[in-house]
CSV table of C-alpha atoms in Angstrom, one decimal:
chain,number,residue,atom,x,y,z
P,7,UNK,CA,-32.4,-7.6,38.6
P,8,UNK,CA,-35.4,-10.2,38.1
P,9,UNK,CA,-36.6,-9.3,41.7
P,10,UNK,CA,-36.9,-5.8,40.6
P,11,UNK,CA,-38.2,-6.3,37.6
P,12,UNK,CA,-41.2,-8.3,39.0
P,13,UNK,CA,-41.9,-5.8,41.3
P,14,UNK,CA,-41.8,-3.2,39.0
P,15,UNK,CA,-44.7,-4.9,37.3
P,16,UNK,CA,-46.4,-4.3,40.6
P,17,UNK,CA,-45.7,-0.5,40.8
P,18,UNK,CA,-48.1,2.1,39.5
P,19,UNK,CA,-46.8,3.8,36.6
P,20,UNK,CA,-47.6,7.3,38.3
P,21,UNK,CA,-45.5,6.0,41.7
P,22,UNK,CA,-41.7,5.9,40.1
P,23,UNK,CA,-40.5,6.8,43.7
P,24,UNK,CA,-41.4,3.3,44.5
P,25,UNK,CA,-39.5,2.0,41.7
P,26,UNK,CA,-36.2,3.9,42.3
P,27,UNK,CA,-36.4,3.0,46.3
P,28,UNK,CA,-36.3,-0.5,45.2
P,29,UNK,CA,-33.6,-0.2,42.6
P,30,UNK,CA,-31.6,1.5,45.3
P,31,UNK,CA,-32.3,-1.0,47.8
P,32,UNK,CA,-31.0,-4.1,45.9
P,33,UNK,CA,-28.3,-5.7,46.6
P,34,UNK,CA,-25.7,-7.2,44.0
P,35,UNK,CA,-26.0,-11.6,43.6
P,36,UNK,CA,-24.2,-13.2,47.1
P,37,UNK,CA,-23.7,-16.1,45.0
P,38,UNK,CA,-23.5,-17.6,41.1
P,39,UNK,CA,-24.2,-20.7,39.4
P,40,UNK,CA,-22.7,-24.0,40.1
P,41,UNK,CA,-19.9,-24.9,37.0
P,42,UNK,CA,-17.3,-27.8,37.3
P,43,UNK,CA,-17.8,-28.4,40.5
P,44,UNK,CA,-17.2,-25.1,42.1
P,45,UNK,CA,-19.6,-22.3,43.2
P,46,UNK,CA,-18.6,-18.4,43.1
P,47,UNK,CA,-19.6,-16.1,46.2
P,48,UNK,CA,-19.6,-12.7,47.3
P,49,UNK,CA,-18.1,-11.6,50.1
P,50,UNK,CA,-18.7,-7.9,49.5
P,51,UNK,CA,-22.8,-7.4,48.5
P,52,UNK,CA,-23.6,-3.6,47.9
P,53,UNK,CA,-26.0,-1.9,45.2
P,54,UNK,CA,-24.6,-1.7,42.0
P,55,UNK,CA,-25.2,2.0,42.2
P,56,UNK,CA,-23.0,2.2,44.7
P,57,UNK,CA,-20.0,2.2,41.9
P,58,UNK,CA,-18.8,6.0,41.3
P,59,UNK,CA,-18.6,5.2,37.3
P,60,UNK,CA,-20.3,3.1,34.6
P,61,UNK,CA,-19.0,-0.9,33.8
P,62,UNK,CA,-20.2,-3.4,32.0
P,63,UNK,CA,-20.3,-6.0,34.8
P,64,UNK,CA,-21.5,-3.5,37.8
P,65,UNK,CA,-24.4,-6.0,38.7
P,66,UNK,CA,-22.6,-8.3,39.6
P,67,UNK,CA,-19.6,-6.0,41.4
P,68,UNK,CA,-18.2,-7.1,44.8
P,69,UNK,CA,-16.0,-9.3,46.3
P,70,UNK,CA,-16.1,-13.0,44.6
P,71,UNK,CA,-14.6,-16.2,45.9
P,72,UNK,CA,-15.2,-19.9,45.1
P,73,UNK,CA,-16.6,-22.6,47.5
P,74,UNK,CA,-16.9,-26.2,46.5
P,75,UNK,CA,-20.7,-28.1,46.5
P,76,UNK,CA,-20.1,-29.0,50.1
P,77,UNK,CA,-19.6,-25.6,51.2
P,78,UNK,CA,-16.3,-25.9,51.7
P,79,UNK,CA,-13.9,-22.4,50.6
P,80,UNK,CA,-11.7,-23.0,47.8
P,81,UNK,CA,-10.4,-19.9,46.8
P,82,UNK,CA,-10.3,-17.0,49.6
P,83,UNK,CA,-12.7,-13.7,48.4
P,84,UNK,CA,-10.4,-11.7,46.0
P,85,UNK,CA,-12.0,-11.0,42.4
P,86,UNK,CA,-14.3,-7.6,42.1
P,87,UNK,CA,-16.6,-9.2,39.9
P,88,UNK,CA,-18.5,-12.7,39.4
P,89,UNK,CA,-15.9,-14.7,37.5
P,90,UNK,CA,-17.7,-15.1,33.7
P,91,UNK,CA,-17.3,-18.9,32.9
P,92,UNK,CA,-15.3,-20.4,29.8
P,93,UNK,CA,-16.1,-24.1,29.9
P,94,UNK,CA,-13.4,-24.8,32.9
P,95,UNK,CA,-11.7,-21.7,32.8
P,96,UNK,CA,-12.8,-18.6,34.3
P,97,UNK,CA,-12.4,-14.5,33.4
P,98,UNK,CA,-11.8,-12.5,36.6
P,99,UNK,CA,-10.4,-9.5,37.4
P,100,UNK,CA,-8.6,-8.1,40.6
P,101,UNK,CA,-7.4,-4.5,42.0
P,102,UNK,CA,-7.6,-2.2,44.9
P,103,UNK,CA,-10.7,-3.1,46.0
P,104,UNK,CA,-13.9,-1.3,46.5
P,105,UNK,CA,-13.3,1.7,48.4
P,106,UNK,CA,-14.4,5.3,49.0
P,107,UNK,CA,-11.8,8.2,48.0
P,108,UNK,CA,-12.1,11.9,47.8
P,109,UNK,CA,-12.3,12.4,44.5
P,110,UNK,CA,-15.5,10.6,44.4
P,111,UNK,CA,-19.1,11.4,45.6
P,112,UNK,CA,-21.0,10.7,49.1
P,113,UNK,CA,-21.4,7.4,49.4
P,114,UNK,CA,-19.8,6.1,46.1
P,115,UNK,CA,-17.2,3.9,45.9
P,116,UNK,CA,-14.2,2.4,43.5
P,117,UNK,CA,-12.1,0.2,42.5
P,118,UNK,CA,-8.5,2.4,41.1
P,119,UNK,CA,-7.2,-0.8,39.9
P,120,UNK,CA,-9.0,-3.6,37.7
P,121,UNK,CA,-6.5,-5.9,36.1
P,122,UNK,CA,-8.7,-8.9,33.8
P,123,UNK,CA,-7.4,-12.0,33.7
P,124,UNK,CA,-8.1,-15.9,32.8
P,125,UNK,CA,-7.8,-18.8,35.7
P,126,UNK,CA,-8.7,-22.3,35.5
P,127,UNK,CA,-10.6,-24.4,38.3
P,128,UNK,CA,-7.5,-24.8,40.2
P,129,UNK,CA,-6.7,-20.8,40.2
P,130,UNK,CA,-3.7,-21.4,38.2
P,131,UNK,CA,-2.8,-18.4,36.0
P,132,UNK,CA,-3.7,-18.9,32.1
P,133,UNK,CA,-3.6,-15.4,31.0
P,134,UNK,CA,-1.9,-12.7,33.5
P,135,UNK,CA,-3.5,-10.0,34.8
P,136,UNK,CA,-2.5,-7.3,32.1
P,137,UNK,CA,-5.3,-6.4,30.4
P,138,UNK,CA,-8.2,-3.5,31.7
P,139,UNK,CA,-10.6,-5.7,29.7
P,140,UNK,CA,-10.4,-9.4,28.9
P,141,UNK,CA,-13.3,-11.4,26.6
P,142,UNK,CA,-13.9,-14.4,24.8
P,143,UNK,CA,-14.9,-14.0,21.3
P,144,UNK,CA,-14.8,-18.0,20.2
P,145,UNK,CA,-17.6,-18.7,22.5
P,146,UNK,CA,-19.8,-21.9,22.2
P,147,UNK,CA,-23.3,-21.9,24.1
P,148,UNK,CA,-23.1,-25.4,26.0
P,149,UNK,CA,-26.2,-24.5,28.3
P,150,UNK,CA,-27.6,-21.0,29.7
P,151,UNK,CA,-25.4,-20.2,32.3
P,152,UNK,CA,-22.0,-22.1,30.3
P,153,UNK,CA,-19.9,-21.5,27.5
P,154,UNK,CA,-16.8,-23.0,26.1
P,155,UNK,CA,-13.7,-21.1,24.0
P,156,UNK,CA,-10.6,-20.4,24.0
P,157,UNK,CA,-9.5,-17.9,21.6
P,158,UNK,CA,-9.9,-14.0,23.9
P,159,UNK,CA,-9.2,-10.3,23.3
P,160,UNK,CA,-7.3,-8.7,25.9
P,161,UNK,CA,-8.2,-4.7,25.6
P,162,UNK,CA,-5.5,-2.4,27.3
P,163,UNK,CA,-6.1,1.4,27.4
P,164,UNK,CA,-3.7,3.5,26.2
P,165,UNK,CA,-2.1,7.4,27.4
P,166,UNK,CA,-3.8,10.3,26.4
P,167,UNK,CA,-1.6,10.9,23.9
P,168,UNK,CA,-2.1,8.1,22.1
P,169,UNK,CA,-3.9,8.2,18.3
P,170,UNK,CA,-6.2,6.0,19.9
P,171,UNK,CA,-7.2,5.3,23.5
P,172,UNK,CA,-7.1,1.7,23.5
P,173,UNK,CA,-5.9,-1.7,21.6
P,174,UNK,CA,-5.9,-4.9,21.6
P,175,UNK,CA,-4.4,-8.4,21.5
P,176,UNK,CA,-6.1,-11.7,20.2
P,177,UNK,CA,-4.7,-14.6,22.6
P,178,UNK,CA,-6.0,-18.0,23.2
P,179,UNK,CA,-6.0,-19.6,27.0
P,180,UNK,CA,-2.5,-20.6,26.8
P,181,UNK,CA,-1.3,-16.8,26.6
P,182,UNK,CA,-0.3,-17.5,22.8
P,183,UNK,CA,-0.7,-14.5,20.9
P,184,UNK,CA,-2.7,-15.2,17.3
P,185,UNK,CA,-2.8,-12.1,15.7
P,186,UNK,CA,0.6,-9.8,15.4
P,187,UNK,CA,-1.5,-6.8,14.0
P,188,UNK,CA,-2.2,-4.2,16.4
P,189,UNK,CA,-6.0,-3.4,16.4
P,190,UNK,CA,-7.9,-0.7,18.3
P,191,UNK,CA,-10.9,-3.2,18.8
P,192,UNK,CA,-13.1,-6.6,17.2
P,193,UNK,CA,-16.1,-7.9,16.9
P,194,UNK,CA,-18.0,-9.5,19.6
P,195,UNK,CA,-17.4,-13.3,18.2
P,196,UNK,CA,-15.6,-15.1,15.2
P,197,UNK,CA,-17.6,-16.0,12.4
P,198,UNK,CA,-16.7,-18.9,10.1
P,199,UNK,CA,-13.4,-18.5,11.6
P,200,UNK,CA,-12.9,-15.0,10.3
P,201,UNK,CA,-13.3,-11.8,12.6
P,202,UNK,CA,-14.1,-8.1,12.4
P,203,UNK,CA,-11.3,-5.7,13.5
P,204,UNK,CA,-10.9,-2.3,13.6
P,205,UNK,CA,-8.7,0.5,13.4
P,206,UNK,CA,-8.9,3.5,15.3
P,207,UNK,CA,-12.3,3.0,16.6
P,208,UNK,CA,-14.7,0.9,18.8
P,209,UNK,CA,-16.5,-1.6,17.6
P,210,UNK,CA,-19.6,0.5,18.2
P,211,UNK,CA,-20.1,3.3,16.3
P,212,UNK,CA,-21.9,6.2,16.0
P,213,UNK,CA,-21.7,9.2,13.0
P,214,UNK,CA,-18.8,10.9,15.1
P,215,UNK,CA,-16.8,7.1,14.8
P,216,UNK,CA,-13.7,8.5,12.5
P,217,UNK,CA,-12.2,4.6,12.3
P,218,UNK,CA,-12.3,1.5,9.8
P,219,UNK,CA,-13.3,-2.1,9.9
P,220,UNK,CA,-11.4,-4.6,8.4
P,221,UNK,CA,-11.4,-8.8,8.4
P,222,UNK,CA,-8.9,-11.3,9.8
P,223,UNK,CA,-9.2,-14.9,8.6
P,224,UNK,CA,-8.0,-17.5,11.3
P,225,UNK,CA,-8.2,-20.3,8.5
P,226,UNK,CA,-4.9,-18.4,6.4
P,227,UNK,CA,-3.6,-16.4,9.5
P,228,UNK,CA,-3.8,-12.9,7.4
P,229,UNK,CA,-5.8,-10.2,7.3
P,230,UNK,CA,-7.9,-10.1,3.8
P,231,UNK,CA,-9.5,-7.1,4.2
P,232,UNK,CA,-7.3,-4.0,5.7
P,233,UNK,CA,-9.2,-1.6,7.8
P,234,UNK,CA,-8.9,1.7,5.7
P,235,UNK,CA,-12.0,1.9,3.2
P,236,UNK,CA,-15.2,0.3,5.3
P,237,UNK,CA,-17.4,1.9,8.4
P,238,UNK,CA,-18.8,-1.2,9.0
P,239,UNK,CA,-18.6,-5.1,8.2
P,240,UNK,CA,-20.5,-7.9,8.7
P,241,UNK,CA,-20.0,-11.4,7.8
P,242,UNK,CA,-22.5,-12.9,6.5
P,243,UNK,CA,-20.6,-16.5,5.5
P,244,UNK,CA,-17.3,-17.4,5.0
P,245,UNK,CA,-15.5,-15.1,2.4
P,246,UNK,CA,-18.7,-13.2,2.1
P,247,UNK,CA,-19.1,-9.7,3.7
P,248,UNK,CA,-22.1,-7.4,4.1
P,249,UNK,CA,-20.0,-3.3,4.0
P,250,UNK,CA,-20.7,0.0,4.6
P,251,UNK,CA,-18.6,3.0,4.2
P,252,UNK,CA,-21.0,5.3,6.2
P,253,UNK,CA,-21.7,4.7,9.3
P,254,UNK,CA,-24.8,7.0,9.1
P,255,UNK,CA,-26.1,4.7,6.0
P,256,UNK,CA,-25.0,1.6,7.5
P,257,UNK,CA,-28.4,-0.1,6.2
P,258,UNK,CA,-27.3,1.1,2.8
P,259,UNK,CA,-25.0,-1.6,2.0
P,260,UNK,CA,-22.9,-3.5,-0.3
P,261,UNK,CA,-22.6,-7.4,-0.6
P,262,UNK,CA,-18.5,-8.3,-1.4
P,263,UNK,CA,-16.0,-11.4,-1.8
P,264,UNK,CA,-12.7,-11.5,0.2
P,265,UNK,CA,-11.4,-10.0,-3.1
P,266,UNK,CA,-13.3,-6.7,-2.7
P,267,UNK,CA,-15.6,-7.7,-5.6
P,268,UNK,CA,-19.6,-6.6,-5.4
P,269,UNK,CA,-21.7,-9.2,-5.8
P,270,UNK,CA,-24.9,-7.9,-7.3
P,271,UNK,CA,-25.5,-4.0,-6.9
P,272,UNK,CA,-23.7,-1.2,-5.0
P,273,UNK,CA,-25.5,0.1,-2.1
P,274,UNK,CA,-28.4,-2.2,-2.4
P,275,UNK,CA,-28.7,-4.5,0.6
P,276,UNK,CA,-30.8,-3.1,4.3
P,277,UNK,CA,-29.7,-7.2,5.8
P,278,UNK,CA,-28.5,-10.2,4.4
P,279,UNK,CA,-27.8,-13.5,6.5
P,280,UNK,CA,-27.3,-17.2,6.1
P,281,UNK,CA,-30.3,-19.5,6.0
P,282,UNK,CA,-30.6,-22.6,8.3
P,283,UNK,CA,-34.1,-23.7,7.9
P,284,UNK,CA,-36.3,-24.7,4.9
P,285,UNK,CA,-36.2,-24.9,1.8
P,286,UNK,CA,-33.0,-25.8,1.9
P,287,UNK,CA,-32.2,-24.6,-2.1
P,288,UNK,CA,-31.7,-21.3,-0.8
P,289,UNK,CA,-28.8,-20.2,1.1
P,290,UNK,CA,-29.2,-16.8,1.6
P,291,UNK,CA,-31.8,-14.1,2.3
P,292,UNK,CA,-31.9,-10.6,2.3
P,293,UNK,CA,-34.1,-6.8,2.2
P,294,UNK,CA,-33.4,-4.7,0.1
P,295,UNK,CA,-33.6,-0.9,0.6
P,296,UNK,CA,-37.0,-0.7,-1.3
P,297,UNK,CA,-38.3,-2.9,1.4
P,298,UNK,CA,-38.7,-5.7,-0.7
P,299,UNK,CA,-37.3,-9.3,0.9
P,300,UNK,CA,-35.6,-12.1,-1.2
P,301,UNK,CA,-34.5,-15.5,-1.4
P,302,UNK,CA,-31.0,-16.1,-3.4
P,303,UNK,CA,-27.9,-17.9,-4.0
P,304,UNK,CA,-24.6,-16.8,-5.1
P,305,UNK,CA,-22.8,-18.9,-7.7
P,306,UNK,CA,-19.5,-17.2,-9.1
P,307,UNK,CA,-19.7,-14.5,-7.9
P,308,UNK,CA,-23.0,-13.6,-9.1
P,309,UNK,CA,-26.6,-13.8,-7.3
P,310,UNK,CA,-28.5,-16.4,-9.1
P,311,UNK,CA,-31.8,-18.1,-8.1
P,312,UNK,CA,-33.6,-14.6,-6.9
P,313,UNK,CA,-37.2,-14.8,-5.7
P,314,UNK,CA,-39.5,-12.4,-3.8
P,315,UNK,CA,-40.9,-13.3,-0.9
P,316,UNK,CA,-43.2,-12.0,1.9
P,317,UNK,CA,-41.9,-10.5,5.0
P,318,UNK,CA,-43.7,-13.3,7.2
P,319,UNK,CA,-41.4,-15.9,5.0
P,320,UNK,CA,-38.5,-13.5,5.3
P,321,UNK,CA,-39.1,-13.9,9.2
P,322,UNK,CA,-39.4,-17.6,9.6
């Protein structure tokens, strides 16, 4: 979408017809980035638009193969989507195929079958092909278009009749499972080696969200805070936890231990995260919900070390 987007910087804000010609016009990648030693390609270039429903990855929907740096096909065009890299391993995903049906529009097409998986550079199965999504949530940047992990959630939707529509499993890329606990959804990544999961819900929420969020820690292979009292959790460092019970008032929230205890006062927190840069005598920094910003650190349980600062500071 860079293409487009430079153009659009060339189209008068009074012509949108322009703008949506060209949108309509361009074509999904025909080929990805070059990662251990292998180069993904697509066989099957159409507009993203094209695609009769929503999904995460349509821009880059098709038909993807590998090639090796001298051009040479190693793996036949099968995958609907350009494979994500995970260090050597890849997610992909296979099905039906792109196709027009009845059922759908003029002109649109689908795929009735997406199964997501994890292969390595070979092709060799790591994780089957059983989940309708598949993610990695232990992910390491090693350069912008590579990451490393190995620790994934496998999503799989469930019947209608189900109290919820979907759940999860936490496996790494040996098809170990880590978690026993059946979740409805996590986080996006684990934190100091303990993750958000939820019950009954997404992980993105909205005021009609009716489900909890709870935390898992990988270092004691339990769950340490059960999702049945919070909206929302964030961790903000190891054992320490940033809640909500509202989602509506998610801002308006409460700083607690792994042992459920408040640290400072109820309901008074808009952000809090970890500090990395100078001074280093302060760990932490938050706003409050007066709009005032703060350095602090937390010493038994108690904030200790509170000073005021400016919101420039706060920002640097």
């Amino acid at each position: 979408m860079v293409e487009i987007e430079r153009k659009y910087r060339m189209v008068n804000n009074e012509n949108r017809d322009e703008l949506l010609k060209l949108a309509l016009t361009h074509l999904n990648p025909a080929e990805g980035y070059e990662t251990n030693g292998l180069i993904p390609f697509n066989a099957q270039q159409f507009n993203e638009f094209s695609l009769a429903y929503h999904h995460d990855q349509m821009g880059s929907a098709g038909l993807w193969g590998f090639k090796d740096v001298n051009n040479n096909v190693v793996c036949e065009p099968k995958y609907l989507f350009e494979p994500i890299v995970c260090g050597d391993t890849y997610i992909v995903c296979i099905g039906s195929g792109w196709k027009h049906t009845d059922d759908l529009s003029d002109g649109k097409i689908w795929s009735e079958i997406q199964k997501w998986g994890l292969v390595d550079k070979k092709q060799k199965t790591l994780i089957p092909f059983d989940y309708d999504e598949l993610e990695c949530i232990n992910f390491e940047w090693v350069d912008d278009n590579n990451t490393k992990g190995d620790i994934f959630v496998g999503r799989k939707y469930l019947e209608d009749n189900s109290e919820f529509y979907m759940e999860c499993e936490i496996i790494n890329n040996k098809n170990e499972k880590l978690i026993e606990n059946k979740y409805s959804d996590v986080d996006y990544r684990i934190e100091y080696n303990q993750l958000v999961v939820y019950k009954n819900r997404e992980r993105s929420a909205d005021s009609s969200t009716k489900g909890f969020a709870g935390v898992y820690d990988f270092n004691l292979n339990k769950e340490i805070i059960h999702p049945n009292k919070y909206r929302q959790i964030e961790i903000v460092d190891y054992n320490l936890f940033l809640v909500s019970d509202d989602v509506d008032n998610y801002y308006n929230a409460t700083l607690i231990n792994e042992n459920d205890q408040i640290i400072g006062k109820e309901n008074e927190w808009d952000s809090v995260s970890k500090r990395f840069e100078s001074p280093k005598d302060y760990i932490y920094c938050g706003k409050t919900m007066d709009g005032k910003y703060y350095r602090f650190n937390i010493k038994n349980n108690k904030i200790v070390d509170l000073i005021e600062i400016s919101s420039e500071d706060y920002l640097k």
